[in-house]
mmCIF file of C-alpha atoms in Angstrom:
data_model
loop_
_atom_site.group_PDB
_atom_site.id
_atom_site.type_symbol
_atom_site.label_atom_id
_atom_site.label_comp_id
_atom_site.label_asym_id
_atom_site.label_seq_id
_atom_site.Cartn_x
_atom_site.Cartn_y
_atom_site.Cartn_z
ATOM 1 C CA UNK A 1 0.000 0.000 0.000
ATOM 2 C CA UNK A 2 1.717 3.285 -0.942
ATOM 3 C CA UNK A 3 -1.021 5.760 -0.293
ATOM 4 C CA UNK A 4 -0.125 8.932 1.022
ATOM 5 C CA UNK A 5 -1.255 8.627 4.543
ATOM 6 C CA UNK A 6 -0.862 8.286 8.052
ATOM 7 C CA UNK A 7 -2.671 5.099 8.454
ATOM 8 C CA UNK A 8 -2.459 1.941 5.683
ATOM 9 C CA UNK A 9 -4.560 -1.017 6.098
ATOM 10 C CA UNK A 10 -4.064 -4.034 4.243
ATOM 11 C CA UNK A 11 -6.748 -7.146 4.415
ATOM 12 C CA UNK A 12 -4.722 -10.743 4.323
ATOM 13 C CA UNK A 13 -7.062 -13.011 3.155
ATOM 14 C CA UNK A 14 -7.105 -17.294 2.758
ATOM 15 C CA UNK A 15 -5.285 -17.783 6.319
ATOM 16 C CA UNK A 16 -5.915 -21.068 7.495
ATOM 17 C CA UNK A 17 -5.933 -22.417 11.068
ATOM 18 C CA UNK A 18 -2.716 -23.969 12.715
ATOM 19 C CA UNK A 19 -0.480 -22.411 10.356
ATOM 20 C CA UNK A 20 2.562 -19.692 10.895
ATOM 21 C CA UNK A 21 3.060 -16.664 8.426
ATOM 22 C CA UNK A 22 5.405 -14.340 7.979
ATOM 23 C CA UNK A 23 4.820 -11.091 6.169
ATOM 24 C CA UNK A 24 6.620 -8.212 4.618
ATOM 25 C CA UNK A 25 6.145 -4.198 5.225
ATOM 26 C CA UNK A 26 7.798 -1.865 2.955
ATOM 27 C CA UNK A 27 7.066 2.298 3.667
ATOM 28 C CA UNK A 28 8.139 4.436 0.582
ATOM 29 C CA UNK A 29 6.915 8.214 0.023
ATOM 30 C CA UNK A 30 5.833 9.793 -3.560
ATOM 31 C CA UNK A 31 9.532 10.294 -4.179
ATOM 32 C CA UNK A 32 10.423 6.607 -3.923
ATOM 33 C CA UNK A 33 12.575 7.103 -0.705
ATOM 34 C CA UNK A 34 12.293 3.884 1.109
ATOM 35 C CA UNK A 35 12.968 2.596 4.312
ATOM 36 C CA UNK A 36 14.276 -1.072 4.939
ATOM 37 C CA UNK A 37 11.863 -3.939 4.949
ATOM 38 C CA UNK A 38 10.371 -5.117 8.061
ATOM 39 C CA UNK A 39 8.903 -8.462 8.649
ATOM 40 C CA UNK A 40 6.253 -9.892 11.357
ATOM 41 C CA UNK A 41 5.392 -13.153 11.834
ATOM 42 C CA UNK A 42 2.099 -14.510 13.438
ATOM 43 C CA UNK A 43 0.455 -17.709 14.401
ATOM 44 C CA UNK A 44 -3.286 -18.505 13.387
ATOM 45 C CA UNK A 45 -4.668 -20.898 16.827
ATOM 46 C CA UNK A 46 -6.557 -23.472 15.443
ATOM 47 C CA UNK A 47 -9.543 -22.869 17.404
ATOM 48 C CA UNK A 48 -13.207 -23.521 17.344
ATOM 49 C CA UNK A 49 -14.827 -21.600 20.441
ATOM 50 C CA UNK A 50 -16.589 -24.159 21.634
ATOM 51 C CA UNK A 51 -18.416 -23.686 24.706
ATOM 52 C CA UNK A 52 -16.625 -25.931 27.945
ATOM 53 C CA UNK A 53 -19.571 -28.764 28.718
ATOM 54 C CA UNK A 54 -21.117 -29.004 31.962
ATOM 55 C CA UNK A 55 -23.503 -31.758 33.149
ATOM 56 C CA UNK A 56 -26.534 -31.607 34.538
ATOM 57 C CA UNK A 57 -26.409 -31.243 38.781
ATOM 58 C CA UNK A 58 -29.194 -33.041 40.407
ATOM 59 C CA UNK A 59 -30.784 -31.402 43.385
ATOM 60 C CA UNK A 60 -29.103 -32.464 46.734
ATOM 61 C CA UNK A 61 -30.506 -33.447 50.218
ATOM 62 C CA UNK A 62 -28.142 -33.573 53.124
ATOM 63 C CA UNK A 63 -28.380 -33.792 56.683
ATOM 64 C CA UNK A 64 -27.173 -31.182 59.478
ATOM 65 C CA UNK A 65 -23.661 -31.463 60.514
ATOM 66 C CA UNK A 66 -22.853 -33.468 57.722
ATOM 67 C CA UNK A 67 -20.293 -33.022 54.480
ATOM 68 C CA UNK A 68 -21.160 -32.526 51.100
ATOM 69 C CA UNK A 69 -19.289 -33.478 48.620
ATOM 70 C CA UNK A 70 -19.886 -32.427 44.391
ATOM 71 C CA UNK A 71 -17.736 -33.975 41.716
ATOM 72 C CA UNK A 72 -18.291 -31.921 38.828
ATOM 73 C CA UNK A 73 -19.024 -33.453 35.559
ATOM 74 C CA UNK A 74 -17.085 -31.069 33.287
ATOM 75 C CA UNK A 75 -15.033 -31.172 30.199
ATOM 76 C CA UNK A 76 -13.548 -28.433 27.464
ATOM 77 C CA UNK A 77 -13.370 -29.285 23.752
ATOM 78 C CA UNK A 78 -10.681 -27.537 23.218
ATOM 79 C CA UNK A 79 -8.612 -28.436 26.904
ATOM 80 C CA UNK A 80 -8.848 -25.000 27.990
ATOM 81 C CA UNK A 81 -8.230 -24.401 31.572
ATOM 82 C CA UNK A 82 -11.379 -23.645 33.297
ATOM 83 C CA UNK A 83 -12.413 -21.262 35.934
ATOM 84 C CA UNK A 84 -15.217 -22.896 38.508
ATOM 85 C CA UNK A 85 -17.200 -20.564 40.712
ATOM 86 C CA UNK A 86 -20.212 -21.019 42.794
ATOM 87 C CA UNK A 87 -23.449 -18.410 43.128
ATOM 88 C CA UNK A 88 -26.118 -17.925 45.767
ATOM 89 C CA UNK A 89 -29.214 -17.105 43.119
ATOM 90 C CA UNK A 90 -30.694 -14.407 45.079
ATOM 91 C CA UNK A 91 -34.510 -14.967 45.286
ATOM 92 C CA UNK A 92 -36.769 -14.104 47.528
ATOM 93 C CA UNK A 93 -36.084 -14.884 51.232
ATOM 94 C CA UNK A 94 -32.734 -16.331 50.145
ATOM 95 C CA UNK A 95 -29.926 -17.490 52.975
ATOM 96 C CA UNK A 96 -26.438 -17.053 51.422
ATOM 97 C CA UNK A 97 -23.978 -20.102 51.562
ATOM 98 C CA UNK A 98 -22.071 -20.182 48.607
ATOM 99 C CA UNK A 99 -19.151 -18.395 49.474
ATOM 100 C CA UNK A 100 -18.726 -21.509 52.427
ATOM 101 C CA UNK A 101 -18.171 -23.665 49.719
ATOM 102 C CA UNK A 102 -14.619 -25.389 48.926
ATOM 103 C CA UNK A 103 -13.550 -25.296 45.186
ATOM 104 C CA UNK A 104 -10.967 -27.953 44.430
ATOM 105 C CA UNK A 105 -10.348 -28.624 40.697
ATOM 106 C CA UNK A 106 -13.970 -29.862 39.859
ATOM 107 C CA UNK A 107 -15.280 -31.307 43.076
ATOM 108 C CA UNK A 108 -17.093 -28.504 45.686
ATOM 109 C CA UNK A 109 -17.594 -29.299 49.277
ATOM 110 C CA UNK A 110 -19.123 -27.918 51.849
ATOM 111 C CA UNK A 111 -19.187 -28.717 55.863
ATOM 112 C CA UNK A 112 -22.497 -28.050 57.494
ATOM 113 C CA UNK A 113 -23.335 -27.420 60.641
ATOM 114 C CA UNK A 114 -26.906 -27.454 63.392
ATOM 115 C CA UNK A 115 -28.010 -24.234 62.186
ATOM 116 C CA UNK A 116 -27.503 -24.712 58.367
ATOM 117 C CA UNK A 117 -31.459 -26.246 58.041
ATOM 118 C CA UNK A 118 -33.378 -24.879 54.988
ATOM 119 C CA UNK A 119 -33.724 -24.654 51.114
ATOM 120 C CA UNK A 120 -30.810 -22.838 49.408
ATOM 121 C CA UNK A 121 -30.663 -21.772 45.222
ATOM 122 C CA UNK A 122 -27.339 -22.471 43.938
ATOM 123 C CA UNK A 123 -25.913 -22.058 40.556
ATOM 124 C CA UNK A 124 -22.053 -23.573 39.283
ATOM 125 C CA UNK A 125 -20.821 -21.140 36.609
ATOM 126 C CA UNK A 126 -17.627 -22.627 34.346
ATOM 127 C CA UNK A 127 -15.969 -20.628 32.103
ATOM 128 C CA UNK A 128 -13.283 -21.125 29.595
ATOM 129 C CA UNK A 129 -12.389 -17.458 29.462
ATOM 130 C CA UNK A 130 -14.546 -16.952 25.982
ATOM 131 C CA UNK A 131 -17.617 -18.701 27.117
ATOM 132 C CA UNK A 132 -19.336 -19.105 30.288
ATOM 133 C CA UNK A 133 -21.654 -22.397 30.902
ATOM 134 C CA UNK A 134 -24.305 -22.469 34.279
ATOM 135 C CA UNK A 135 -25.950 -25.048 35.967
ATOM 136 C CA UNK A 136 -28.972 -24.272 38.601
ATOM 137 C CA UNK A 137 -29.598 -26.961 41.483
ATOM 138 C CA UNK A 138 -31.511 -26.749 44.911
ATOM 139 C CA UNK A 139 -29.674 -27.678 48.156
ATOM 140 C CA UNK A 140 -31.500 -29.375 51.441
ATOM 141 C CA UNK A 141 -30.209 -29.267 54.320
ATOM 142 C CA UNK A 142 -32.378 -31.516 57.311
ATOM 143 C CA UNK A 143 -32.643 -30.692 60.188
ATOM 144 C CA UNK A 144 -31.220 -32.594 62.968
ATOM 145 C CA UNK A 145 -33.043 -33.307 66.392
ATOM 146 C CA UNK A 146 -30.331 -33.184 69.170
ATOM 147 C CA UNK A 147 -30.220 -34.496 72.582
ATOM 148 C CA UNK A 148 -31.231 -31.958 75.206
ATOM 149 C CA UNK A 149 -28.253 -30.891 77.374
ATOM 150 C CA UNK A 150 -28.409 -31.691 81.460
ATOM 151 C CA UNK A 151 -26.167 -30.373 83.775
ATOM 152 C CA UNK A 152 -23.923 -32.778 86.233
ATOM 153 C CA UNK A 153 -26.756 -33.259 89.431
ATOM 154 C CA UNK A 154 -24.393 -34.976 91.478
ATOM 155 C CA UNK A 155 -24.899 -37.390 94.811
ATOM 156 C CA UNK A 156 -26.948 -35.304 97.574
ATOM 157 C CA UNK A 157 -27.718 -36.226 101.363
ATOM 158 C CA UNK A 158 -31.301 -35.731 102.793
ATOM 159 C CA UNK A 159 -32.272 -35.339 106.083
ATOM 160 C CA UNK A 160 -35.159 -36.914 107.291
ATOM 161 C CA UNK A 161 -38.049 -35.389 107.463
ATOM 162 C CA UNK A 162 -36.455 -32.315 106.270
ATOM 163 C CA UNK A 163 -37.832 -29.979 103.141
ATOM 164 C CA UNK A 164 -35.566 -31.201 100.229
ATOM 165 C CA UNK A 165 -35.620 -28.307 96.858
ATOM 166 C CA UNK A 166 -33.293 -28.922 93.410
ATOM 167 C CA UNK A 167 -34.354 -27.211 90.150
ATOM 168 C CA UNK A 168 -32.694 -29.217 87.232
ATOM 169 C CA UNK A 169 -31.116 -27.098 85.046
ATOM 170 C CA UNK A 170 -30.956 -28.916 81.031
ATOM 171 C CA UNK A 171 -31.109 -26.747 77.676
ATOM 172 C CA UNK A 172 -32.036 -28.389 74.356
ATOM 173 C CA UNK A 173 -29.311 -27.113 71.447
ATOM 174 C CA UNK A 174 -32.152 -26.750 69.147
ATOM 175 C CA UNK A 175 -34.597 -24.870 71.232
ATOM 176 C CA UNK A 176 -36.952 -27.434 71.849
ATOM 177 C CA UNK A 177 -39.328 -27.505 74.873
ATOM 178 C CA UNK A 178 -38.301 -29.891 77.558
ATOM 179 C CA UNK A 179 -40.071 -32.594 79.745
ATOM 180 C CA UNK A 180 -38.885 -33.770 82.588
ATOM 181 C CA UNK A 181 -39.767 -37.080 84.121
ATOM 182 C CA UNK A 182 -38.111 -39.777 86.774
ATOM 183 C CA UNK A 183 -37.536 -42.982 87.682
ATOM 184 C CA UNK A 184 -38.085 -43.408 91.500
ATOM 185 C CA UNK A 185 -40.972 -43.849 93.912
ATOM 186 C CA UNK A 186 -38.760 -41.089 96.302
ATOM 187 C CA UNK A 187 -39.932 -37.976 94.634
ATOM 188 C CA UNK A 188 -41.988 -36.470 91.767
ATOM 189 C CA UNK A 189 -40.328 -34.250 89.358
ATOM 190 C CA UNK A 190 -42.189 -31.286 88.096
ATOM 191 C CA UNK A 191 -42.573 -31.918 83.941
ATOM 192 C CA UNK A 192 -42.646 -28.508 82.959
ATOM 193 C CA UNK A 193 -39.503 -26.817 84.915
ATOM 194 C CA UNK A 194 -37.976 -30.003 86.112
ATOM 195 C CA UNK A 195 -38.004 -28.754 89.728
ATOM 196 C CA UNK A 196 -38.266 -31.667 92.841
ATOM 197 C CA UNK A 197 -39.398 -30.849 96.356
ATOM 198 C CA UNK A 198 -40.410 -33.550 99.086
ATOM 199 C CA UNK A 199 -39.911 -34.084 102.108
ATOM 200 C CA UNK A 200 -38.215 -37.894 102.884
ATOM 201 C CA UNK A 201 -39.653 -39.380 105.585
ATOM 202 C CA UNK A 202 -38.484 -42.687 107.888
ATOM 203 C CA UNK A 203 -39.486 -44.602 105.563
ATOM 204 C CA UNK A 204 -36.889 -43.646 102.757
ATOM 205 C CA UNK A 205 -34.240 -43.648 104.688
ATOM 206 C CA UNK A 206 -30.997 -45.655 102.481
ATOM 207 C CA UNK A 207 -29.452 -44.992 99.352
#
C-alpha cells in the first residue's frame, strides 16, 4: 500500500488455522525514498470456540452437621483451563452459603453445621475465558433433632423429714421444649420446669 497517509490497512485473506506466516512491510513516500523492509510473523490458533460442557447437577438433600461433597461433571473441547465458581441465586427470602463452599479442581464441598437447616438456590458457573456455561440446582439441608443438654446433678444427702428443693437445670441445642420425668418412687419431678421438692420421711431412709 503506498497511499499517502498516516494510516495503511491491508486485508490478508485465505489464512488457514494452525499455520505460521510471515509477512513483509515496505514504507516508501511519492519520491520513492524507502525505508528497509520489516517483517512480522504470526500464528493462526486453530480454534473452534466451543463452549466448555457441563452436566446436569441433580438437586441435593443432606443432613445437618454433615459433608457434602460435588464432583463436577465437566469437560472443554478444546482443553482450555477452566475457571469454577459457585453463586447464591438471590430470590426471595434467600440465605447465602455459597461463598462456604470449597472449590478444588472440579469437586465442591461444603461442611455443614446445626443451624444450616433450609432450602438454598445455587448455581455452578464454568468458564473457559470466551464462554461461560451455568448449571442451577436446589440444596436441602435436614434438620437434625439433638439431645437436650443436662447439667452434672451430682450425689446429695437428705435429712429426714427435712424440706428437700433442686431445680434441674438442662437446655435443648435446638430450642426445643423440655419434659422432665423420673424414675423413682422417692420424689416427683415437676414436667414442665424439672423442679423436685419432698420431704423424705423414715421410711426412705438408704441410698
Amino acid at each position: 500500500d503506498n497511499t499517502d497517509s498516516l494510516a495503511h490497512l491491508t486485508l490478508i485473506k485465505g489464512l488457514s488455522n494452525g499455520r505460521n506466516y510471515t509477512y513483509f512491510i515496505n514504507c516508501r513516500d511519492l519520491f520513492e525514498n524507502q525505508n528497509s523492509i520489516e517483517s512480522f510473523s504470526f500464528f493462526i490458533h486453530n480454534r473452534t470456540f466451543l463452549s466448555p460442557i457441563l452436566g446436569k447437577i441433580n438437586d441435593i438433600a443432606v443432613l445437618e452437621n454433615e459433608t457434602l461433597t460435588i464432583v463436577l461433571n465437566v469437560t472443554d473441547p478444546e482443553e482450555d483451563p477452566l475457571d469454577i465458581k459457585i453463586f447464591d441465586r438471590e430470590i426471595v427470602g434467600f440465605v447465602p452459603i455459597a461463598s462456604r463452599f470449597a472449590i478444588n479442581n472440579t469437586t465442591l464441598s461444603l461442611k455443614t453445621n446445626f443451624n444450616d437447616a433450609g432450602r438454598y438456590s445455587l448455581t455452578v458457573a464454568i468458564s473457559d475465558g470466551f464462554d461461560t456455561v451455568n448449571r442451577d440446582f436446589s440444596l436441602t439441608i435436614i434438620s437434625v433433632n439433638r439431645p437436650p443438654v443436662l447439667t452434672p446433678i451430682g450425689n446429695r444427702v437428705l435429712t429426714e423429714d427435712t424440706f428437700f428443693f433442686l431445680d434441674i437445670n438442662a437446655v435443648d441445642p435446638d430450642g426445643d421444649n423440655l419434659i422432665f420425668s423420673e424414675d423413682t418412687p422417692l420424689f416427683v419431678i415437676n414436667p414442665s420446669n424439672g423442679i423436685i421438692s419432698f420431704t423424705p420421711k423414715q421410711e426412705h431412709v438408704g441410698t
